[in-house]
Amino acid sequence: MIVLASQSAGRAALLKAAGVPFEALHPGVDEEAAKEALRADGLDARALADALAELKGLRVSRRIPGTLVLGCDQTLSLDDGQMIDKAVDREDAVRILTLLSGRTHHLHSAAVIVHGGVPVWRHVERVRMTMRPLSPAFIERYLDGDWDLLRWCVGCYRIEGPGAQLFTKVEGSQFAIQGLPLLPLLDFLRVRGLLPS
């Protein structure tokens, strides 16, 4: 069994559907403070996702050092390198979706396995996503329909729901869009003997 250092329902659902035995624990990380400090060090979106995933895994691993702990994080960046965070409120969600409308962005989905306080495996998967032009009326209707779930998602969409309607092209893994580079993780767990090969 592994420990998922996250309370993300989406990541938990992916692991459960794939047949991975796990327990979820809250990492207890002040994500905004950590993100601010790491950005001050000049990390780009890919490195930021990796560093935050490692931080979450390390935090839980210190509490249960004999267990494999999975830390995860996801960041979003535009082609110019600008990073987009989760919306702070609905007005911010409208701003984000308007900014992403008709443009291509990148999701960086990171996973780090920590054992005994030491990272033993890591993977960052990038997905290139092109959003169609969205009208203001569509954005309002879209948020009306799914706001309670969207408010926790970077980019304000869930590809496994009505968020699929936002895109004209997606290049990469749907698992990574949902927050977990699942196939590389499953390979690692098979090598470690935690899943049958």
mmCIF file of N, CA and C in Angstrom, residues 47-182:
data_model
loop_
_atom_site.group_PDB
_atom_site.id
_atom_site.type_symbol
_atom_site.label_atom_id
_atom_site.label_comp_id
_atom_site.label_asym_id
_atom_site.label_seq_id
_atom_site.Cartn_x
_atom_site.Cartn_y
_atom_site.Cartn_z
ATOM 1 N N ALA A 47 9.270 22.885 -12.960
ATOM 2 C CA ALA A 47 10.062 22.691 -11.747
ATOM 3 C C ALA A 47 9.245 22.980 -10.491
ATOM 4 N N LEU A 48 8.332 23.930 -10.589
ATOM 5 C CA LEU A 48 7.473 24.266 -9.448
ATOM 6 C C LEU A 48 6.559 23.101 -9.099
ATOM 7 N N ALA A 49 5.942 22.486 -10.104
ATOM 8 C CA ALA A 49 5.076 21.330 -9.850
ATOM 9 C C ALA A 49 5.862 20.204 -9.185
ATOM 10 N N ASP A 50 7.073 19.950 -9.695
ATOM 11 C CA ASP A 50 7.928 18.900 -9.145
ATOM 12 C C ASP A 50 8.311 19.199 -7.692
ATOM 13 N N ALA A 51 8.707 20.443 -7.425
ATOM 14 C CA ALA A 51 9.128 20.819 -6.068
ATOM 15 C C ALA A 51 7.975 20.744 -5.068
ATOM 16 N N LEU A 52 6.791 21.167 -5.482
ATOM 17 C CA LEU A 52 5.630 21.105 -4.584
ATOM 18 C C LEU A 52 5.214 19.660 -4.316
ATOM 19 N N ALA A 53 5.283 18.816 -5.349
ATOM 20 C CA ALA A 53 4.969 17.394 -5.156
ATOM 21 C C ALA A 53 5.948 16.765 -4.174
ATOM 22 N N GLU A 54 7.229 17.098 -4.317
ATOM 23 C CA GLU A 54 8.241 16.561 -3.398
ATOM 24 C C GLU A 54 8.002 17.054 -1.974
ATOM 25 N N LEU A 55 7.707 18.327 -1.829
ATOM 26 C CA LEU A 55 7.460 18.896 -0.502
ATOM 27 C C LEU A 55 6.310 18.180 0.206
ATOM 28 N N LYS A 56 5.237 17.925 -0.504
ATOM 29 C CA LYS A 56 4.084 17.233 0.088
ATOM 30 C C LYS A 56 4.458 15.808 0.482
ATOM 31 N N GLY A 57 5.178 15.112 -0.403
ATOM 32 C CA GLY A 57 5.601 13.750 -0.086
ATOM 33 C C GLY A 57 6.521 13.707 1.116
ATOM 34 N N LEU A 58 7.473 14.630 1.180
ATOM 35 C CA LEU A 58 8.409 14.681 2.315
ATOM 36 C C LEU A 58 7.677 14.951 3.627
ATOM 37 N N ARG A 59 6.721 15.856 3.598
ATOM 38 C CA ARG A 59 6.006 16.222 4.814
ATOM 39 C C ARG A 59 5.284 15.010 5.421
ATOM 40 N N VAL A 60 4.633 14.215 4.580
ATOM 41 C CA VAL A 60 3.921 13.035 5.085
ATOM 42 C C VAL A 60 4.901 11.923 5.428
ATOM 43 N N SER A 61 5.965 11.780 4.644
ATOM 44 C CA SER A 61 6.951 10.723 4.888
ATOM 45 C C SER A 61 7.607 10.864 6.257
ATOM 46 N N ARG A 62 7.784 12.084 6.725
ATOM 47 C CA ARG A 62 8.371 12.280 8.061
ATOM 48 C C ARG A 62 7.484 11.708 9.154
ATOM 49 N N ARG A 63 6.182 11.674 8.910
ATOM 50 C CA ARG A 63 5.242 11.133 9.900
ATOM 51 C C ARG A 63 5.175 9.611 9.844
ATOM 52 N N ILE A 64 5.400 9.039 8.665
ATOM 53 C CA ILE A 64 5.330 7.580 8.486
ATOM 54 C C ILE A 64 6.509 7.118 7.623
ATOM 55 N N PRO A 65 7.712 7.111 8.182
ATOM 56 C CA PRO A 65 8.930 6.902 7.387
ATOM 57 C C PRO A 65 9.046 5.537 6.703
ATOM 58 N N GLY A 66 8.340 4.517 7.149
ATOM 59 C CA GLY A 66 8.492 3.192 6.546
ATOM 60 C C GLY A 66 7.587 2.947 5.356
ATOM 61 N N THR A 67 6.857 3.960 4.914
ATOM 62 C CA THR A 67 5.855 3.790 3.866
ATOM 63 C C THR A 67 6.222 4.592 2.622
ATOM 64 N N LEU A 68 5.836 4.082 1.468
ATOM 65 C CA LEU A 68 5.980 4.854 0.234
ATOM 66 C C LEU A 68 4.890 5.919 0.205
ATOM 67 N N VAL A 69 5.313 7.170 0.059
ATOM 68 C CA VAL A 69 4.371 8.292 0.053
ATOM 69 C C VAL A 69 4.399 8.957 -1.316
ATOM 70 N N LEU A 70 3.227 9.199 -1.862
ATOM 71 C CA LEU A 70 3.082 9.824 -3.173
ATOM 72 C C LEU A 70 2.658 11.278 -2.999
ATOM 73 N N GLY A 71 3.552 12.199 -3.365
ATOM 74 C CA GLY A 71 3.216 13.616 -3.403
ATOM 75 C C GLY A 71 2.936 14.032 -4.837
ATOM 76 N N CYS A 72 1.943 14.887 -5.027
ATOM 77 C CA CYS A 72 1.549 15.304 -6.374
ATOM 78 C C CYS A 72 1.281 16.803 -6.413
ATOM 79 N N ASP A 73 1.473 17.383 -7.576
ATOM 80 C CA ASP A 73 1.056 18.753 -7.789
ATOM 81 C C ASP A 73 0.911 18.999 -9.281
ATOM 82 N N GLN A 74 0.231 20.081 -9.592
ATOM 83 C CA GLN A 74 -0.020 20.420 -10.984
ATOM 84 C C GLN A 74 0.069 21.929 -11.146
ATOM 85 N N THR A 75 0.729 22.375 -12.198
ATOM 86 C CA THR A 75 0.802 23.795 -12.506
ATOM 87 C C THR A 75 0.361 24.020 -13.941
ATOM 88 N N LEU A 76 -0.008 25.258 -14.226
ATOM 89 C CA LEU A 76 -0.472 25.629 -15.548
ATOM 90 C C LEU A 76 0.338 26.834 -16.006
ATOM 91 N N SER A 77 0.814 26.797 -17.248
ATOM 92 C CA SER A 77 1.552 27.936 -17.794
ATOM 93 C C SER A 77 1.132 28.191 -19.232
ATOM 94 N N LEU A 78 1.220 29.465 -19.609
ATOM 95 C CA LEU A 78 0.973 29.861 -20.989
ATOM 96 C C LEU A 78 2.267 29.710 -21.785
ATOM 97 N N ASP A 79 2.172 29.849 -23.099
ATOM 98 C CA ASP A 79 3.352 29.715 -23.949
ATOM 99 C C ASP A 79 4.446 30.712 -23.591
ATOM 100 N N ASP A 80 4.054 31.882 -23.051
ATOM 101 C CA ASP A 80 5.049 32.888 -22.689
ATOM 102 C C ASP A 80 5.667 32.654 -21.309
ATOM 103 N N GLY A 81 5.272 31.554 -20.649
ATOM 104 C CA GLY A 81 5.831 31.219 -19.342
ATOM 105 C C GLY A 81 5.010 31.715 -18.164
ATOM 106 N N GLN A 82 4.020 32.571 -18.420
ATOM 107 C CA GLN A 82 3.163 33.073 -17.345
ATOM 108 C C GLN A 82 2.426 31.911 -16.677
ATOM 109 N N MET A 83 2.458 31.864 -15.344
ATOM 110 C CA MET A 83 1.776 30.794 -14.617
ATOM 111 C C MET A 83 0.410 31.264 -14.140
ATOM 112 N N ILE A 84 -0.548 30.349 -14.170
ATOM 113 C CA ILE A 84 -1.913 30.619 -13.730
ATOM 114 C C ILE A 84 -2.195 29.741 -12.519
ATOM 115 N N ASP A 85 -2.696 30.346 -11.444
ATOM 116 C CA ASP A 85 -3.040 29.603 -10.233
ATOM 117 C C ASP A 85 -4.534 29.270 -10.207
ATOM 118 N N LYS A 86 -4.950 28.552 -9.181
ATOM 119 C CA LYS A 86 -6.375 28.292 -8.981
ATOM 120 C C LYS A 86 -7.083 29.615 -8.730
ATOM 121 N N ALA A 87 -8.332 29.672 -9.128
ATOM 122 C CA ALA A 87 -9.123 30.893 -8.930
ATOM 123 C C ALA A 87 -9.356 31.140 -7.442
ATOM 124 N N VAL A 88 -9.269 32.397 -7.035
ATOM 125 C CA VAL A 88 -9.537 32.730 -5.629
ATOM 126 C C VAL A 88 -11.030 32.892 -5.385
ATOM 127 N N ASP A 89 -11.791 33.225 -6.433
ATOM 128 C CA ASP A 89 -13.243 33.332 -6.329
ATOM 129 C C ASP A 89 -13.820 33.258 -7.744
ATOM 130 N N ARG A 90 -15.132 33.369 -7.835
ATOM 131 C CA ARG A 90 -15.774 33.214 -9.143
ATOM 132 C C ARG A 90 -15.355 34.316 -10.120
ATOM 133 N N GLU A 91 -15.216 35.525 -9.641
ATOM 134 C CA GLU A 91 -14.778 36.623 -10.509
ATOM 135 C C GLU A 91 -13.392 36.331 -11.092
ATOM 136 N N ASP A 92 -12.527 35.761 -10.266
ATOM 137 C CA ASP A 92 -11.194 35.387 -10.737
ATOM 138 C C ASP A 92 -11.281 34.248 -11.749
ATOM 139 N N ALA A 93 -12.238 33.337 -11.558
ATOM 140 C CA ALA A 93 -12.428 32.240 -12.514
ATOM 141 C C ALA A 93 -12.823 32.780 -13.887
ATOM 142 N N VAL A 94 -13.686 33.800 -13.911
ATOM 143 C CA VAL A 94 -14.060 34.425 -15.180
ATOM 144 C C VAL A 94 -12.821 35.028 -15.840
ATOM 145 N N ARG A 95 -11.986 35.701 -15.055
ATOM 146 C CA ARG A 95 -10.749 36.299 -15.574
ATOM 147 C C ARG A 95 -9.834 35.228 -16.177
ATOM 148 N N ILE A 96 -9.669 34.108 -15.456
ATOM 149 C CA ILE A 96 -8.783 33.031 -15.918
ATOM 150 C C ILE A 96 -9.293 32.418 -17.215
ATOM 151 N N LEU A 97 -10.578 32.089 -17.257
ATOM 152 C CA LEU A 97 -11.134 31.467 -18.465
ATOM 153 C C LEU A 97 -11.082 32.427 -19.650
ATOM 154 N N THR A 98 -11.281 33.713 -19.398
ATOM 155 C CA THR A 98 -11.169 34.711 -20.466
ATOM 156 C C THR A 98 -9.734 34.785 -20.979
ATOM 157 N N LEU A 99 -8.784 34.705 -20.063
ATOM 158 C CA LEU A 99 -7.366 34.728 -20.438
ATOM 159 C C LEU A 99 -6.986 33.492 -21.259
ATOM 160 N N LEU A 100 -7.506 32.319 -20.879
ATOM 161 C CA LEU A 100 -7.162 31.070 -21.567
ATOM 162 C C LEU A 100 -7.928 30.897 -22.879
ATOM 163 N N SER A 101 -9.047 31.584 -23.022
ATOM 164 C CA SER A 101 -9.913 31.462 -24.196
ATOM 165 C C SER A 101 -9.145 31.707 -25.490
ATOM 166 N N GLY A 102 -9.233 30.735 -26.418
ATOM 167 C CA GLY A 102 -8.603 30.862 -27.721
ATOM 168 C C GLY A 102 -7.095 30.712 -27.719
ATOM 169 N N ARG A 103 -6.535 30.249 -26.601
ATOM 170 C CA ARG A 103 -5.067 30.145 -26.476
ATOM 171 C C ARG A 103 -4.660 28.718 -26.121
ATOM 172 N N THR A 104 -3.358 28.477 -26.265
ATOM 173 C CA THR A 104 -2.780 27.193 -25.869
ATOM 174 C C THR A 104 -2.065 27.375 -24.542
ATOM 175 N N HIS A 105 -2.239 26.397 -23.658
ATOM 176 C CA HIS A 105 -1.499 26.412 -22.395
ATOM 177 C C HIS A 105 -0.972 25.007 -22.115
ATOM 178 N N HIS A 106 -0.142 24.910 -21.070
ATOM 179 C CA HIS A 106 0.487 23.644 -20.708
ATOM 180 C C HIS A 106 0.173 23.314 -19.257
ATOM 181 N N LEU A 107 -0.229 22.074 -19.036
ATOM 182 C CA LEU A 107 -0.375 21.555 -17.672
ATOM 183 C C LEU A 107 0.851 20.706 -17.374
ATOM 184 N N HIS A 108 1.413 20.900 -16.196
ATOM 185 C CA HIS A 108 2.558 20.103 -15.745
ATOM 186 C C HIS A 108 2.073 19.309 -14.538
ATOM 187 N N SER A 109 1.999 18.000 -14.693
ATOM 188 C CA SER A 109 1.489 17.130 -13.643
ATOM 189 C C SER A 109 2.652 16.330 -13.056
ATOM 190 N N ALA A 110 2.951 16.606 -11.789
ATOM 191 C CA ALA A 110 4.133 16.008 -11.155
ATOM 192 C C ALA A 110 3.741 15.008 -10.081
ATOM 193 N N ALA A 111 4.538 13.949 -9.983
ATOM 194 C CA ALA A 111 4.389 12.957 -8.922
ATOM 195 C C ALA A 111 5.777 12.595 -8.409
ATOM 196 N N VAL A 112 5.911 12.534 -7.095
ATOM 197 C CA VAL A 112 7.179 12.159 -6.462
ATOM 198 C C VAL A 112 6.872 11.119 -5.389
ATOM 199 N N ILE A 113 7.591 9.999 -5.430
ATOM 200 C CA ILE A 113 7.475 8.991 -4.376
ATOM 201 C C ILE A 113 8.619 9.215 -3.392
ATOM 202 N N VAL A 114 8.258 9.295 -2.110
ATOM 203 C CA VAL A 114 9.230 9.495 -1.036
ATOM 204 C C VAL A 114 9.184 8.284 -0.112
ATOM 205 N N HIS A 115 10.355 7.796 0.279
ATOM 206 C CA HIS A 115 10.438 6.682 1.226
ATOM 207 C C HIS A 115 11.498 7.020 2.257
ATOM 208 N N GLY A 116 11.106 6.992 3.516
ATOM 209 C CA GLY A 116 12.063 7.286 4.582
ATOM 210 C C GLY A 116 12.624 8.691 4.502
ATOM 211 N N GLY A 117 11.808 9.631 4.024
ATOM 212 C CA GLY A 117 12.251 11.013 3.929
ATOM 213 C C GLY A 117 13.150 11.314 2.742
ATOM 214 N N VAL A 118 13.251 10.358 1.787
ATOM 215 C CA VAL A 118 14.119 10.540 0.615
ATOM 216 C C VAL A 118 13.301 10.290 -0.663
ATOM 217 N N PRO A 119 13.325 11.214 -1.621
ATOM 218 C CA PRO A 119 12.650 10.953 -2.890
ATOM 219 C C PRO A 119 13.325 9.782 -3.615
ATOM 220 N N VAL A 120 12.523 8.792 -4.026
ATOM 221 C CA VAL A 120 13.073 7.611 -4.692
ATOM 222 C C VAL A 120 12.598 7.487 -6.145
ATOM 223 N N TRP A 121 11.627 8.299 -6.535
ATOM 224 C CA TRP A 121 11.100 8.282 -7.906
ATOM 225 C C TRP A 121 10.359 9.579 -8.154
ATOM 226 N N ARG A 122 10.453 10.060 -9.377
ATOM 227 C CA ARG A 122 9.703 11.275 -9.734
ATOM 228 C C ARG A 122 9.402 11.276 -11.223
ATOM 229 N N HIS A 123 8.320 11.929 -11.576
ATOM 230 C CA HIS A 123 7.951 12.054 -12.988
ATOM 231 C C HIS A 123 7.094 13.310 -13.149
ATOM 232 N N VAL A 124 7.395 14.095 -14.179
ATOM 233 C CA VAL A 124 6.563 15.247 -14.522
ATOM 234 C C VAL A 124 6.108 15.067 -15.962
ATOM 235 N N GLU A 125 4.807 15.114 -16.153
ATOM 236 C CA GLU A 125 4.236 14.941 -17.488
ATOM 237 C C GLU A 125 3.608 16.255 -17.930
ATOM 238 N N ARG A 126 3.874 16.656 -19.151
ATOM 239 C CA ARG A 126 3.323 17.902 -19.686
ATOM 240 C C ARG A 126 2.238 17.597 -20.705
ATOM 241 N N VAL A 127 1.145 18.337 -20.619
ATOM 242 C CA VAL A 127 0.051 18.214 -21.581
ATOM 243 C C VAL A 127 -0.165 19.587 -22.217
ATOM 244 N N ARG A 128 -0.219 19.603 -23.531
ATOM 245 C CA ARG A 128 -0.456 20.845 -24.276
ATOM 246 C C ARG A 128 -1.946 20.904 -24.619
ATOM 247 N N MET A 129 -2.600 21.996 -24.225
ATOM 248 C CA MET A 129 -4.055 22.087 -24.358
ATOM 249 C C MET A 129 -4.436 23.385 -25.058
ATOM 250 N N THR A 130 -5.271 23.260 -26.083
ATOM 251 C CA THR A 130 -5.733 24.429 -26.819
ATOM 252 C C THR A 130 -7.214 24.635 -26.548
ATOM 253 N N MET A 131 -7.527 25.803 -25.996
ATOM 254 C CA MET A 131 -8.903 26.121 -25.640
ATOM 255 C C MET A 131 -9.550 26.883 -26.797
ATOM 256 N N ARG A 132 -10.780 26.574 -27.085
ATOM 257 C CA ARG A 132 -11.509 27.296 -28.130
ATOM 258 C C ARG A 132 -11.884 28.687 -27.616
ATOM 259 N N PRO A 133 -12.211 29.601 -28.506
ATOM 260 C CA PRO A 133 -12.690 30.906 -28.042
ATOM 261 C C PRO A 133 -14.020 30.745 -27.290
ATOM 262 N N LEU A 134 -14.085 31.337 -26.117
ATOM 263 C CA LEU A 134 -15.270 31.219 -25.256
ATOM 264 C C LEU A 134 -15.975 32.566 -25.157
ATOM 265 N N SER A 135 -17.271 32.568 -25.337
ATOM 266 C CA SER A 135 -18.023 33.812 -25.174
ATOM 267 C C SER A 135 -18.227 34.083 -23.684
ATOM 268 N N PRO A 136 -18.405 35.355 -23.311
ATOM 269 C CA PRO A 136 -18.703 35.667 -21.904
ATOM 270 C C PRO A 136 -19.944 34.936 -21.388
ATOM 271 N N ALA A 137 -20.955 34.812 -22.237
ATOM 272 C CA ALA A 137 -22.181 34.119 -21.825
ATOM 273 C C ALA A 137 -21.905 32.637 -21.562
ATOM 274 N N PHE A 138 -21.094 32.018 -22.426
ATOM 275 C CA PHE A 138 -20.751 30.601 -22.208
ATOM 276 C C PHE A 138 -19.997 30.435 -20.895
ATOM 277 N N ILE A 139 -19.029 31.305 -20.632
ATOM 278 C CA ILE A 139 -18.242 31.206 -19.397
ATOM 279 C C ILE A 139 -19.153 31.277 -18.177
ATOM 280 N N GLU A 140 -20.110 32.193 -18.181
ATOM 281 C CA GLU A 140 -21.030 32.315 -17.044
ATOM 282 C C GLU A 140 -21.875 31.056 -16.879
ATOM 283 N N ARG A 141 -22.417 30.532 -17.984
ATOM 284 C CA ARG A 141 -23.229 29.301 -17.912
ATOM 285 C C ARG A 141 -22.387 28.124 -17.426
ATOM 286 N N TYR A 142 -21.173 28.047 -17.936
ATOM 287 C CA TYR A 142 -20.262 26.964 -17.563
ATOM 288 C C TYR A 142 -19.967 27.002 -16.063
ATOM 289 N N LEU A 143 -19.660 28.163 -15.544
ATOM 290 C CA LEU A 143 -19.385 28.288 -14.113
ATOM 291 C C LEU A 143 -20.642 28.039 -13.275
ATOM 292 N N ASP A 144 -21.787 28.451 -13.764
ATOM 293 C CA ASP A 144 -23.044 28.183 -13.048
ATOM 294 C C ASP A 144 -23.237 26.685 -12.846
ATOM 295 N N GLY A 145 -22.887 25.910 -13.866
ATOM 296 C CA GLY A 145 -23.158 24.478 -13.833
ATOM 297 C C GLY A 145 -22.213 23.651 -12.991
ATOM 298 N N ASP A 146 -20.975 24.126 -12.774
ATOM 299 C CA ASP A 146 -19.977 23.236 -12.162
ATOM 300 C C ASP A 146 -19.071 23.954 -11.151
ATOM 301 N N TRP A 147 -19.469 25.129 -10.676
ATOM 302 C CA TRP A 147 -18.587 25.966 -9.871
ATOM 303 C C TRP A 147 -18.071 25.275 -8.613
ATOM 304 N N ASP A 148 -18.906 24.515 -7.918
ATOM 305 C CA ASP A 148 -18.472 23.891 -6.661
ATOM 306 C C ASP A 148 -17.280 22.961 -6.848
ATOM 307 N N LEU A 149 -17.156 22.354 -8.012
ATOM 308 C CA LEU A 149 -16.009 21.484 -8.298
ATOM 309 C C LEU A 149 -14.872 22.240 -8.988
ATOM 310 N N LEU A 150 -15.210 23.187 -9.844
ATOM 311 C CA LEU A 150 -14.204 23.920 -10.608
ATOM 312 C C LEU A 150 -13.323 24.807 -9.741
ATOM 313 N N ARG A 151 -13.866 25.281 -8.640
ATOM 314 C CA ARG A 151 -13.129 26.241 -7.805
ATOM 315 C C ARG A 151 -11.823 25.658 -7.271
ATOM 316 N N TRP A 152 -11.689 24.325 -7.271
ATOM 317 C CA TRP A 152 -10.478 23.678 -6.740
ATOM 318 C C TRP A 152 -9.509 23.269 -7.846
ATOM 319 N N CYS A 153 -9.849 23.593 -9.099
ATOM 320 C CA CYS A 153 -9.062 23.110 -10.243
ATOM 321 C C CYS A 153 -8.257 24.234 -10.882
ATOM 322 N N VAL A 154 -6.968 23.997 -11.081
ATOM 323 C CA VAL A 154 -6.147 24.952 -11.810
ATOM 324 C C VAL A 154 -6.695 25.040 -13.237
ATOM 325 N N GLY A 155 -6.872 26.257 -13.737
ATOM 326 C CA GLY A 155 -7.451 26.435 -15.062
ATOM 327 C C GLY A 155 -8.964 26.478 -15.072
ATOM 328 N N CYS A 156 -9.592 26.181 -13.941
ATOM 329 C CA CYS A 156 -11.057 26.221 -13.799
ATOM 330 C C CYS A 156 -11.779 25.249 -14.730
ATOM 331 N N TYR A 157 -11.219 24.056 -14.889
ATOM 332 C CA TYR A 157 -11.923 23.041 -15.668
ATOM 333 C C TYR A 157 -11.601 21.651 -15.139
ATOM 334 N N ARG A 158 -12.543 20.764 -15.389
ATOM 335 C CA ARG A 158 -12.358 19.328 -15.155
ATOM 336 C C ARG A 158 -12.607 18.650 -16.497
ATOM 337 N N ILE A 159 -11.553 18.091 -17.072
ATOM 338 C CA ILE A 159 -11.666 17.496 -18.406
ATOM 339 C C ILE A 159 -12.620 16.303 -18.402
ATOM 340 N N GLU A 160 -12.786 15.684 -17.225
ATOM 341 C CA GLU A 160 -13.673 14.524 -17.122
ATOM 342 C C GLU A 160 -15.138 14.916 -16.989
ATOM 343 N N GLY A 161 -15.424 16.209 -17.028
ATOM 344 C CA GLY A 161 -16.794 16.715 -16.942
ATOM 345 C C GLY A 161 -17.075 17.650 -18.106
ATOM 346 N N PRO A 162 -17.943 18.639 -17.872
ATOM 347 C CA PRO A 162 -18.266 19.598 -18.926
ATOM 348 C C PRO A 162 -17.058 20.387 -19.427
ATOM 349 N N GLY A 163 -15.958 20.356 -18.699
ATOM 350 C CA GLY A 163 -14.748 21.039 -19.130
ATOM 351 C C GLY A 163 -14.226 20.543 -20.469
ATOM 352 N N ALA A 164 -14.613 19.346 -20.878
ATOM 353 C CA ALA A 164 -14.204 18.830 -22.193
ATOM 354 C C ALA A 164 -14.692 19.751 -23.309
ATOM 355 N N GLN A 165 -15.777 20.463 -23.079
ATOM 356 C CA GLN A 165 -16.344 21.362 -24.096
ATOM 357 C C GLN A 165 -15.479 22.593 -24.360
ATOM 358 N N LEU A 166 -14.510 22.851 -23.502
ATOM 359 C CA LEU A 166 -13.696 24.054 -23.637
ATOM 360 C C LEU A 166 -12.592 23.922 -24.686
ATOM 361 N N PHE A 167 -12.292 22.706 -25.106
ATOM 362 C CA PHE A 167 -11.057 22.475 -25.865
ATOM 363 C C PHE A 167 -11.284 22.069 -27.309
ATOM 364 N N THR A 168 -10.334 22.500 -28.157
ATOM 365 C CA THR A 168 -10.325 22.043 -29.544
ATOM 366 C C THR A 168 -9.240 20.994 -29.762
ATOM 367 N N LYS A 169 -8.198 21.022 -28.900
ATOM 368 C CA LYS A 169 -7.103 20.066 -29.065
ATOM 369 C C LYS A 169 -6.415 19.818 -27.733
ATOM 370 N N VAL A 170 -6.118 18.550 -27.473
ATOM 371 C CA VAL A 170 -5.384 18.148 -26.268
ATOM 372 C C VAL A 170 -4.296 17.185 -26.703
ATOM 373 N N GLU A 171 -3.045 17.503 -26.348
ATOM 374 C CA GLU A 171 -1.908 16.654 -26.707
ATOM 375 C C GLU A 171 -1.265 16.147 -25.426
ATOM 376 N N GLY A 172 -1.577 14.899 -25.062
ATOM 377 C CA GLY A 172 -1.039 14.317 -23.846
ATOM 378 C C GLY A 172 -2.063 13.443 -23.152
ATOM 379 N N SER A 173 -1.702 12.988 -21.981
ATOM 380 C CA SER A 173 -2.496 12.016 -21.236
ATOM 381 C C SER A 173 -3.639 12.661 -20.461
ATOM 382 N N GLN A 174 -4.817 12.068 -20.579
ATOM 383 C CA GLN A 174 -5.957 12.548 -19.793
ATOM 384 C C GLN A 174 -5.710 12.332 -18.299
ATOM 385 N N PHE A 175 -4.981 11.287 -17.946
ATOM 386 C CA PHE A 175 -4.642 11.067 -16.532
ATOM 387 C C PHE A 175 -3.849 12.258 -15.980
ATOM 388 N N ALA A 176 -2.900 12.742 -16.773
ATOM 389 C CA ALA A 176 -2.096 13.884 -16.336
ATOM 390 C C ALA A 176 -2.962 15.134 -16.193
ATOM 391 N N ILE A 177 -3.931 15.304 -17.081
ATOM 392 C CA ILE A 177 -4.836 16.442 -16.973
ATOM 393 C C ILE A 177 -5.607 16.365 -15.656
ATOM 394 N N GLN A 178 -5.964 15.159 -15.265
ATOM 395 C CA GLN A 178 -6.708 14.960 -14.017
ATOM 396 C C GLN A 178 -5.805 15.032 -12.780
ATOM 397 N N GLY A 179 -4.498 15.222 -12.991
ATOM 398 C CA GLY A 179 -3.624 15.496 -11.866
ATOM 399 C C GLY A 179 -2.615 14.435 -11.489
ATOM 400 N N LEU A 180 -2.458 13.406 -12.331
ATOM 401 C CA LEU A 180 -1.538 12.329 -11.964
ATOM 402 C C LEU A 180 -0.941 11.677 -13.210
ATOM 403 N N PRO A 181 0.392 11.617 -13.330
ATOM 404 C CA PRO A 181 1.005 10.860 -14.428
ATOM 405 C C PRO A 181 0.887 9.360 -14.113
ATOM 406 N N LEU A 182 -0.298 8.834 -14.333
ATOM 407 C CA LEU A 182 -0.670 7.518 -13.807
ATOM 408 C C LEU A 182 0.137 6.368 -14.406
#
